[in-house]
mmCIF file of C-alpha atoms in Angstrom:
data_model
loop_
_atom_site.group_PDB
_atom_site.id
_atom_site.type_symbol
_atom_site.label_atom_id
_atom_site.label_comp_id
_atom_site.label_asym_id
_atom_site.label_seq_id
_atom_site.Cartn_x
_atom_site.Cartn_y
_atom_site.Cartn_z
ATOM 1 C CA MET A 12 18.719 -25.312 -17.028
ATOM 2 C CA GLU A 13 17.709 -21.908 -17.167
ATOM 3 C CA LYS A 14 18.897 -19.642 -20.016
ATOM 4 C CA GLU A 15 21.258 -16.416 -19.338
ATOM 5 C CA GLU A 16 20.605 -14.161 -21.667
ATOM 6 C CA LYS A 17 21.358 -10.797 -21.242
ATOM 7 C CA ASN A 18 20.306 -8.105 -22.959
ATOM 8 C CA ASN A 19 21.098 -5.143 -20.866
ATOM 9 C CA ASP A 20 21.929 -2.276 -23.820
ATOM 10 C CA ILE A 21 18.194 -2.586 -24.811
ATOM 11 C CA ASP A 22 16.949 -2.803 -21.233
ATOM 12 C CA GLN A 23 17.203 0.831 -20.436
ATOM 13 C CA GLU A 24 15.186 3.903 -19.153
ATOM 14 C CA PHE A 25 14.515 6.959 -21.135
ATOM 15 C CA LYS A 26 13.411 10.265 -20.320
ATOM 16 C CA GLY A 27 11.700 12.614 -22.460
ATOM 17 C CA ARG A 28 9.105 15.834 -21.838
ATOM 18 C CA ASN A 29 6.257 13.652 -22.981
ATOM 19 C CA LEU A 30 6.350 9.971 -24.633
ATOM 20 C CA GLU A 31 6.940 10.827 -28.222
ATOM 21 C CA ASP A 32 10.509 12.570 -27.072
ATOM 22 C CA ALA A 33 11.236 9.691 -25.020
ATOM 23 C CA ILE A 34 10.642 6.800 -27.534
ATOM 24 C CA SER A 35 12.687 9.132 -29.796
ATOM 25 C CA LEU A 36 15.145 9.197 -27.736
ATOM 26 C CA ALA A 37 15.126 5.566 -26.857
ATOM 27 C CA GLU A 38 15.201 4.697 -30.798
ATOM 28 C CA LEU A 39 18.214 6.776 -30.943
ATOM 29 C CA THR A 40 19.922 5.451 -28.516
ATOM 30 C CA LEU A 41 19.774 2.068 -29.500
ATOM 31 C CA LYS A 42 19.739 2.233 -33.165
ATOM 32 C CA LEU A 43 16.663 0.947 -33.427
ATOM 33 C CA PRO A 44 12.936 1.476 -34.412
ATOM 34 C CA ARG A 45 10.588 1.930 -32.562
ATOM 35 C CA THR A 46 9.024 -1.640 -33.483
ATOM 36 C CA GLN A 47 11.595 -3.293 -32.723
ATOM 37 C CA PHE A 48 11.351 -3.028 -28.901
ATOM 38 C CA ASN A 49 8.976 -3.069 -26.085
ATOM 39 C CA TYR A 50 8.101 -0.212 -24.070
ATOM 40 C CA GLU A 51 6.388 0.941 -21.077
ATOM 41 C CA VAL A 52 5.780 3.942 -18.981
ATOM 42 C CA VAL A 53 7.655 3.742 -15.883
ATOM 43 C CA ALA A 54 6.868 7.498 -14.520
ATOM 44 C CA GLU A 55 5.079 10.261 -15.356
ATOM 45 C CA LYS A 56 5.863 13.487 -13.068
ATOM 46 C CA THR A 57 5.462 17.187 -13.051
ATOM 47 C CA LYS A 58 8.893 17.903 -11.701
ATOM 48 C CA LEU A 59 8.577 19.603 -7.926
ATOM 49 C CA PHE A 60 11.170 22.175 -8.358
ATOM 50 C CA GLY A 61 11.617 22.953 -11.948
ATOM 51 C CA ILE A 62 8.913 25.477 -12.196
ATOM 52 C CA GLY A 63 6.481 22.473 -13.367
ATOM 53 C CA THR A 64 7.833 21.112 -16.348
ATOM 54 C CA LYS A 65 6.851 17.638 -16.726
ATOM 55 C CA GLU A 66 8.945 14.745 -17.266
ATOM 56 C CA ILE A 67 8.169 11.045 -18.595
ATOM 57 C CA VAL A 68 10.562 7.978 -17.779
ATOM 58 C CA ILE A 69 9.594 4.811 -20.439
ATOM 59 C CA ARG A 70 11.660 1.562 -19.985
ATOM 60 C CA THR A 71 12.650 -0.651 -23.049
ATOM 61 C CA TRP A 72 13.255 -3.995 -23.157
ATOM 62 C CA PRO A 73 14.249 -6.765 -26.120
ATOM 63 C CA LYS A 74 11.089 -7.753 -27.909
ATOM 64 C CA LYS A 75 11.621 -11.343 -27.294
ATOM 65 C CA PRO A 76 10.007 -14.003 -26.032
ATOM 66 C CA ALA A 77 11.324 -15.094 -22.487
ATOM 67 C CA GLY A 78 13.752 -17.943 -22.397
ATOM 68 C CA ASP A 79 12.956 -21.919 -21.490
ATOM 69 C CA TYR A 80 12.334 -21.075 -17.651
ATOM 70 C CA PRO A 81 11.239 -23.896 -15.799
ATOM 71 C CA ALA A 82 8.645 -21.726 -14.367
ATOM 72 C CA VAL A 83 7.427 -20.202 -17.248
ATOM 73 C CA ARG A 84 6.754 -24.133 -18.244
ATOM 74 C CA PHE A 85 5.141 -24.988 -15.058
ATOM 75 C CA LEU A 86 2.806 -21.885 -15.743
ATOM 76 C CA GLU A 87 1.776 -22.915 -19.021
ATOM 77 C CA GLN A 88 0.925 -26.837 -18.107
ATOM 78 C CA PHE A 89 -0.510 -24.872 -14.727
ATOM 79 C CA LEU A 90 -2.904 -22.871 -16.720
ATOM 80 C CA SER A 91 -4.054 -25.611 -19.621
ATOM 81 C CA LEU A 92 -5.278 -27.231 -16.494
ATOM 82 C CA TYR A 93 -6.737 -24.987 -13.950
ATOM 83 C CA PRO A 94 -10.354 -23.521 -14.947
ATOM 84 C CA LEU A 95 -10.045 -19.868 -14.459
ATOM 85 C CA GLU A 96 -9.558 -18.116 -17.855
ATOM 86 C CA ILE A 97 -6.656 -15.644 -17.330
ATOM 87 C CA ARG A 98 -3.527 -14.979 -19.234
ATOM 88 C CA TYR A 99 -0.268 -13.320 -18.905
ATOM 89 C CA GLN A 100 2.712 -11.876 -20.155
ATOM 90 C CA ILE A 101 6.105 -12.259 -19.225
ATOM 91 C CA LYS A 102 8.886 -9.608 -18.415
ATOM 92 C CA GLU A 103 12.270 -9.911 -17.507
ATOM 93 C CA LYS A 104 13.919 -6.817 -15.749
ATOM 94 C CA ASN A 105 17.043 -7.304 -13.902
ATOM 95 C CA ASP A 106 16.931 -10.365 -12.783
ATOM 96 C CA MET A 107 13.409 -10.720 -12.227
ATOM 97 C CA LEU A 108 10.632 -12.061 -14.113
ATOM 98 C CA TYR A 109 7.661 -10.154 -13.907
ATOM 99 C CA PHE A 110 4.245 -12.455 -14.908
ATOM 100 C CA ILE A 111 1.351 -9.985 -15.448
ATOM 101 C CA PHE A 112 -2.117 -11.267 -15.291
ATOM 102 C CA ASP A 113 -4.832 -10.447 -17.173
ATOM 103 C CA GLY A 114 -7.951 -12.458 -18.427
ATOM 104 C CA MET A 115 -11.886 -12.747 -17.701
ATOM 105 C CA ASP A 116 -11.393 -14.637 -14.318
ATOM 106 C CA LYS A 117 -9.092 -11.855 -13.408
ATOM 107 C CA TYR A 118 -10.971 -10.947 -10.296
ATOM 108 C CA LEU A 119 -10.443 -14.060 -8.666
ATOM 109 C CA LEU A 120 -6.594 -13.880 -8.563
ATOM 110 C CA LEU A 121 -7.398 -9.919 -6.694
ATOM 111 C CA ARG A 122 -10.015 -10.983 -4.919
ATOM 112 C CA LYS A 123 -9.226 -11.550 -0.868
ATOM 113 C CA ASP A 124 -6.349 -9.100 -1.339
ATOM 114 C CA GLY A 125 -4.744 -10.767 -4.241
ATOM 115 C CA SER A 126 -4.372 -14.246 -2.339
ATOM 116 C CA LEU A 127 -4.348 -16.037 -5.368
ATOM 117 C CA LEU A 128 -1.741 -13.641 -7.136
ATOM 118 C CA LEU A 129 0.241 -13.848 -4.006
ATOM 119 C CA ALA A 130 0.248 -17.595 -3.906
ATOM 120 C CA LEU A 131 1.360 -18.050 -7.955
ATOM 121 C CA GLN A 132 4.093 -16.067 -7.319
ATOM 122 C CA HIS A 133 5.166 -18.120 -4.123
ATOM 123 C CA LEU A 134 4.728 -21.433 -6.389
ATOM 124 C CA LEU A 135 6.639 -19.865 -9.176
ATOM 125 C CA ASN A 136 9.267 -18.614 -6.782
ATOM 126 C CA LYS A 137 9.957 -22.117 -5.651
ATOM 127 C CA MET A 138 10.877 -23.091 -9.035
ATOM 128 C CA SER A 139 12.265 -20.445 -10.303
ATOM 129 C CA THR A 140 16.242 -19.455 -9.597
ATOM 130 C CA LYS A 141 15.359 -15.667 -10.667
ATOM 131 C CA LYS A 142 13.233 -13.980 -8.220
ATOM 132 C CA VAL A 143 9.204 -13.681 -9.493
ATOM 133 C CA GLN A 144 6.827 -11.159 -9.273
ATOM 134 C CA THR A 145 3.446 -11.392 -10.372
ATOM 135 C CA ASP A 146 0.727 -8.621 -10.728
ATOM 136 C CA CYS A 147 -2.384 -7.855 -11.977
ATOM 137 C CA ASP A 148 -4.632 -4.209 -12.765
ATOM 138 C CA PHE A 149 -1.768 -2.062 -10.935
ATOM 139 C CA PHE A 150 -2.497 -4.593 -7.705
ATOM 140 C CA ARG A 151 0.718 -3.579 -6.458
ATOM 141 C CA LYS A 152 0.561 0.345 -7.485
ATOM 142 C CA ARG A 153 -2.425 0.321 -5.922
ATOM 143 C CA LYS A 154 -1.429 -1.452 -2.800
ATOM 144 C CA GLU A 155 1.804 0.294 -2.220
ATOM 145 C CA ARG A 156 -0.079 3.571 -2.741
ATOM 146 C CA GLU A 157 -3.107 2.763 0.007
ATOM 147 C CA ILE A 158 0.043 1.028 2.299
ATOM 148 C CA LYS A 159 1.749 4.413 1.976
ATOM 149 C CA GLU A 160 -0.888 6.492 2.682
ATOM 150 C CA ARG A 161 -2.311 4.786 5.523
ATOM 151 C CA THR A 162 0.769 4.625 7.292
ATOM 152 C CA GLN A 163 1.537 8.139 6.739
ATOM 153 C CA GLU A 164 -1.819 9.179 8.378
ATOM 154 C CA ILE A 165 -0.713 7.335 11.529
ATOM 155 C CA ALA A 166 2.450 8.465 11.185
ATOM 156 C CA HIS A 167 1.061 12.197 11.682
ATOM 157 C CA LYS A 168 -1.690 10.709 14.010
ATOM 158 C CA VAL A 169 1.616 9.190 16.240
ATOM 159 C CA GLN A 170 3.544 12.790 15.689
ATOM 160 C CA GLU A 171 0.363 14.404 17.378
ATOM 161 C CA THR A 172 -0.195 12.303 20.108
ATOM 162 C CA GLY A 173 3.117 10.984 20.918
ATOM 163 C CA GLU A 174 1.722 7.240 21.433
ATOM 164 C CA ASN A 175 2.784 4.236 19.858
ATOM 165 C CA GLU A 176 0.797 2.788 16.917
ATOM 166 C CA ILE A 177 0.734 -0.742 16.008
ATOM 167 C CA LEU A 178 -0.295 -2.079 13.137
ATOM 168 C CA ASP A 179 -1.451 -5.585 11.432
ATOM 169 C CA PHE A 180 0.511 -8.329 10.146
ATOM 170 C CA MET A 181 2.062 -7.837 7.173
ATOM 171 C CA ASN A 182 4.386 -9.445 5.240
ATOM 172 C CA PRO A 183 8.422 -8.214 3.976
ATOM 173 C CA TYR A 184 7.125 -6.187 0.907
ATOM 174 C CA GLU A 185 4.406 -4.547 2.778
ATOM 175 C CA ARG A 186 6.661 -3.840 5.866
ATOM 176 C CA ARG A 187 9.360 -2.303 3.369
ATOM 177 C CA ILE A 188 6.779 0.466 2.297
ATOM 178 C CA VAL A 189 5.905 1.264 6.073
ATOM 179 C CA HIS A 190 9.147 1.722 7.391
ATOM 180 C CA ILE A 191 9.712 4.226 4.412
ATOM 181 C CA ALA A 192 6.672 5.896 4.610
ATOM 182 C CA ALA A 193 7.001 6.241 8.169
ATOM 183 C CA ASN A 194 10.235 7.682 8.125
ATOM 184 C CA GLN A 195 9.545 10.269 5.626
ATOM 185 C CA VAL A 196 7.226 11.965 8.630
ATOM 186 C CA SER A 197 9.891 13.944 11.123
ATOM 187 C CA GLY A 198 10.189 12.923 14.293
ATOM 188 C CA ILE A 199 8.965 9.317 13.656
ATOM 189 C CA THR A 200 10.296 5.744 13.340
ATOM 190 C CA SER A 201 9.373 2.307 12.869
ATOM 191 C CA GLU A 202 10.409 -1.198 13.509
ATOM 192 C CA SER A 203 9.343 -4.354 13.121
ATOM 193 C CA ILE A 204 8.050 -6.754 15.861
ATOM 194 C CA GLY A 205 7.169 -10.660 16.251
ATOM 195 C CA ASP A 206 8.713 -13.114 14.533
ATOM 196 C CA GLY A 207 8.038 -15.078 11.753
ATOM 197 C CA PHE A 208 7.222 -14.740 8.006
ATOM 198 C CA LEU A 209 4.658 -11.939 8.956
ATOM 199 C CA LYS A 210 5.576 -9.473 11.639
ATOM 200 C CA GLN A 211 3.766 -6.242 13.062
ATOM 201 C CA VAL A 212 5.014 -3.172 12.654
ATOM 202 C CA LYS A 213 5.297 -0.350 15.429
ATOM 203 C CA ILE A 214 5.161 3.433 14.663
ATOM 204 C CA PHE A 215 7.008 5.651 17.338
ATOM 205 C CA PRO A 216 8.547 9.159 18.248
ATOM 206 C CA SER A 217 12.146 8.858 17.348
ATOM 207 C CA LYS A 218 14.268 9.630 20.470
ATOM 208 C CA GLU A 219 16.283 12.488 19.415
ATOM 209 C CA MET B 25 -8.242 -30.779 -10.195
ATOM 210 C CA GLN B 26 -6.314 -34.396 -9.364
ATOM 211 C CA GLU B 27 -3.915 -33.548 -12.432
ATOM 212 C CA LEU B 28 -3.214 -29.810 -10.839
ATOM 213 C CA VAL B 29 -2.032 -30.610 -7.731
ATOM 214 C CA GLU B 30 0.025 -33.461 -9.155
ATOM 215 C CA LEU B 31 1.637 -30.883 -11.284
ATOM 216 C CA ILE B 32 2.130 -28.449 -8.369
ATOM 217 C CA ALA B 33 3.170 -31.134 -6.145
ATOM 218 C CA LYS B 34 5.826 -32.652 -9.046
ATOM 219 C CA ALA B 35 7.294 -29.160 -9.479
ATOM 220 C CA LEU B 36 8.231 -28.549 -5.692
ATOM 221 C CA VAL B 37 9.696 -31.956 -4.679
ATOM 222 C CA ASP B 38 12.817 -33.881 -5.203
ATOM 223 C CA ASN B 39 11.182 -37.521 -5.826
ATOM 224 C CA PRO B 40 8.064 -36.622 -8.572
ATOM 225 C CA ASP B 41 7.675 -40.318 -9.382
ATOM 226 C CA LYS B 42 6.547 -40.388 -5.716
ATOM 227 C CA VAL B 43 3.793 -38.107 -5.967
ATOM 228 C CA HIS B 44 0.665 -39.573 -5.470
ATOM 229 C CA VAL B 45 -2.781 -37.373 -6.098
ATOM 230 C CA SER B 46 -6.269 -39.129 -5.051
ATOM 231 C CA GLN B 47 -9.167 -37.468 -5.492
ATOM 232 C CA LEU B 48 -12.486 -38.268 -3.553
ATOM 233 C CA GLU B 49 -15.413 -37.128 -4.512
ATOM 234 C CA GLY B 50 -18.198 -36.423 -1.753
ATOM 235 C CA GLU B 51 -21.568 -34.702 -2.278
ATOM 236 C CA GLN B 52 -20.610 -30.896 -2.603
ATOM 237 C CA THR B 53 -16.598 -31.199 -1.685
ATOM 238 C CA THR B 54 -13.693 -33.112 -3.426
ATOM 239 C CA ILE B 55 -10.880 -33.967 -1.073
ATOM 240 C CA LEU B 56 -7.446 -34.550 -3.037
ATOM 241 C CA GLU B 57 -5.285 -36.463 -0.826
ATOM 242 C CA LEU B 58 -1.821 -36.114 -1.600
ATOM 243 C CA LYS B 59 1.403 -38.095 -0.769
ATOM 244 C CA VAL B 60 4.703 -37.651 -1.350
ATOM 245 C CA ALA B 61 8.179 -39.134 -0.330
ATOM 246 C CA GLN B 62 9.041 -38.101 2.979
ATOM 247 C CA GLU B 63 11.621 -35.835 2.792
ATOM 248 C CA ASP B 64 9.659 -33.697 0.207
ATOM 249 C CA LEU B 65 6.766 -33.254 2.825
ATOM 250 C CA GLY B 66 8.595 -30.220 3.820
ATOM 251 C CA LYS B 67 8.611 -28.847 0.397
ATOM 252 C CA VAL B 68 5.124 -29.042 -0.311
ATOM 253 C CA ILE B 69 4.256 -27.539 2.806
ATOM 254 C CA GLY B 70 6.544 -24.822 3.186
ATOM 255 C CA LYS B 71 7.544 -22.659 6.280
ATOM 256 C CA GLN B 72 5.048 -21.973 8.416
ATOM 257 C CA GLY B 73 2.470 -23.740 5.880
ATOM 258 C CA ARG B 74 3.078 -21.429 2.971
ATOM 259 C CA THR B 75 3.470 -23.636 0.296
ATOM 260 C CA ALA B 76 0.164 -25.827 1.669
ATOM 261 C CA ARG B 77 -1.606 -22.361 2.412
ATOM 262 C CA ALA B 78 -0.747 -21.418 -1.605
ATOM 263 C CA ILE B 79 -2.348 -24.354 -3.350
ATOM 264 C CA ARG B 80 -5.127 -24.702 -0.885
ATOM 265 C CA VAL B 81 -5.883 -20.823 -2.195
ATOM 266 C CA ILE B 82 -5.187 -21.980 -5.714
ATOM 267 C CA LEU B 83 -7.854 -25.083 -5.095
ATOM 268 C CA GLY B 84 -9.746 -22.142 -3.526
ATOM 269 C CA ALA B 85 -10.395 -20.270 -6.204
ATOM 270 C CA ALA B 86 -11.216 -22.960 -8.720
ATOM 271 C CA GLY B 87 -13.993 -23.928 -6.644
ATOM 272 C CA MET B 88 -15.090 -21.092 -6.821
ATOM 273 C CA LYS B 89 -15.234 -20.872 -10.778
ATOM 274 C CA LEU B 90 -16.057 -23.924 -10.801
ATOM 275 C CA LYS B 91 -18.865 -24.253 -7.694
ATOM 276 C CA ARG B 92 -16.915 -26.920 -5.542
ATOM 277 C CA ARG B 93 -15.171 -27.161 -2.932
ATOM 278 C CA PHE B 94 -11.482 -28.633 -3.007
ATOM 279 C CA ASN B 95 -9.983 -30.048 -0.280
ATOM 280 C CA LEU B 96 -6.400 -30.716 -0.133
ATOM 281 C CA GLU B 97 -5.320 -32.857 2.758
ATOM 282 C CA ILE B 98 -1.476 -33.965 2.243
ATOM 283 C CA ILE B 99 -1.199 -37.388 3.902
ATOM 284 C CA GLU B 100 1.924 -38.198 5.901
ATOM 285 C CA LYS B 101 3.079 -41.633 5.480
ATOM 286 C CA GLY B 102 3.454 -43.700 8.979
#
């Protein structure tokens, strides 16, 4: 059985003008020195309407190994048998388990559009009650940016020509990014077509 | 690789004791024959074959590393 260890008080986000600011705020709020919690930078942005002031957001989470999850136990055994040299780190956030991979053979995880990374995610999800997401070398961030940029390019083309465009087959995670990006372009909307796990997305002018 | 397929299959099915994997060595290719209980067949194949495909991707990457082909055959018992 999975152990439910809620640590909502440490799993938080903190904002600051720089990293030091954000960490200090976290220390103050959590009443813990920075050596006793993990943190990562989740966003670093220049505020749009704030006369160019910068903001950094960090997320903190408890410095404790992930609980005894079936998915973790499986992965340990799996990696001991698998010929690739890969390591992983686990992060727990909300009700999700994130496996972040690294190691000498990580290129094999990332080739063919991350097919191995996603295959592992699929299997880990089968044996986990918590939703699992895998990542490596910011694969997701890069992928999201790629899809977003390509979608907006196409949406702008549709805006100019008024002609529908149909995108390649994508999984639900990719389609979600497409829908958000397409609908940000004024006068343009999108819908998924077909059925099955992979669907195409149509981008077309929205009729008023 | 036999053990690896066994580990994956056992983690997926309801009847892990009915998982059997045999390994047939060819010149460049290793064939891995996976047998599971009839009612677990869907668990190792997955919707639209996604789980079977995931296992094949895992074997494919191992093959790249070991410079060998690994073919997964899921055997349906008659």
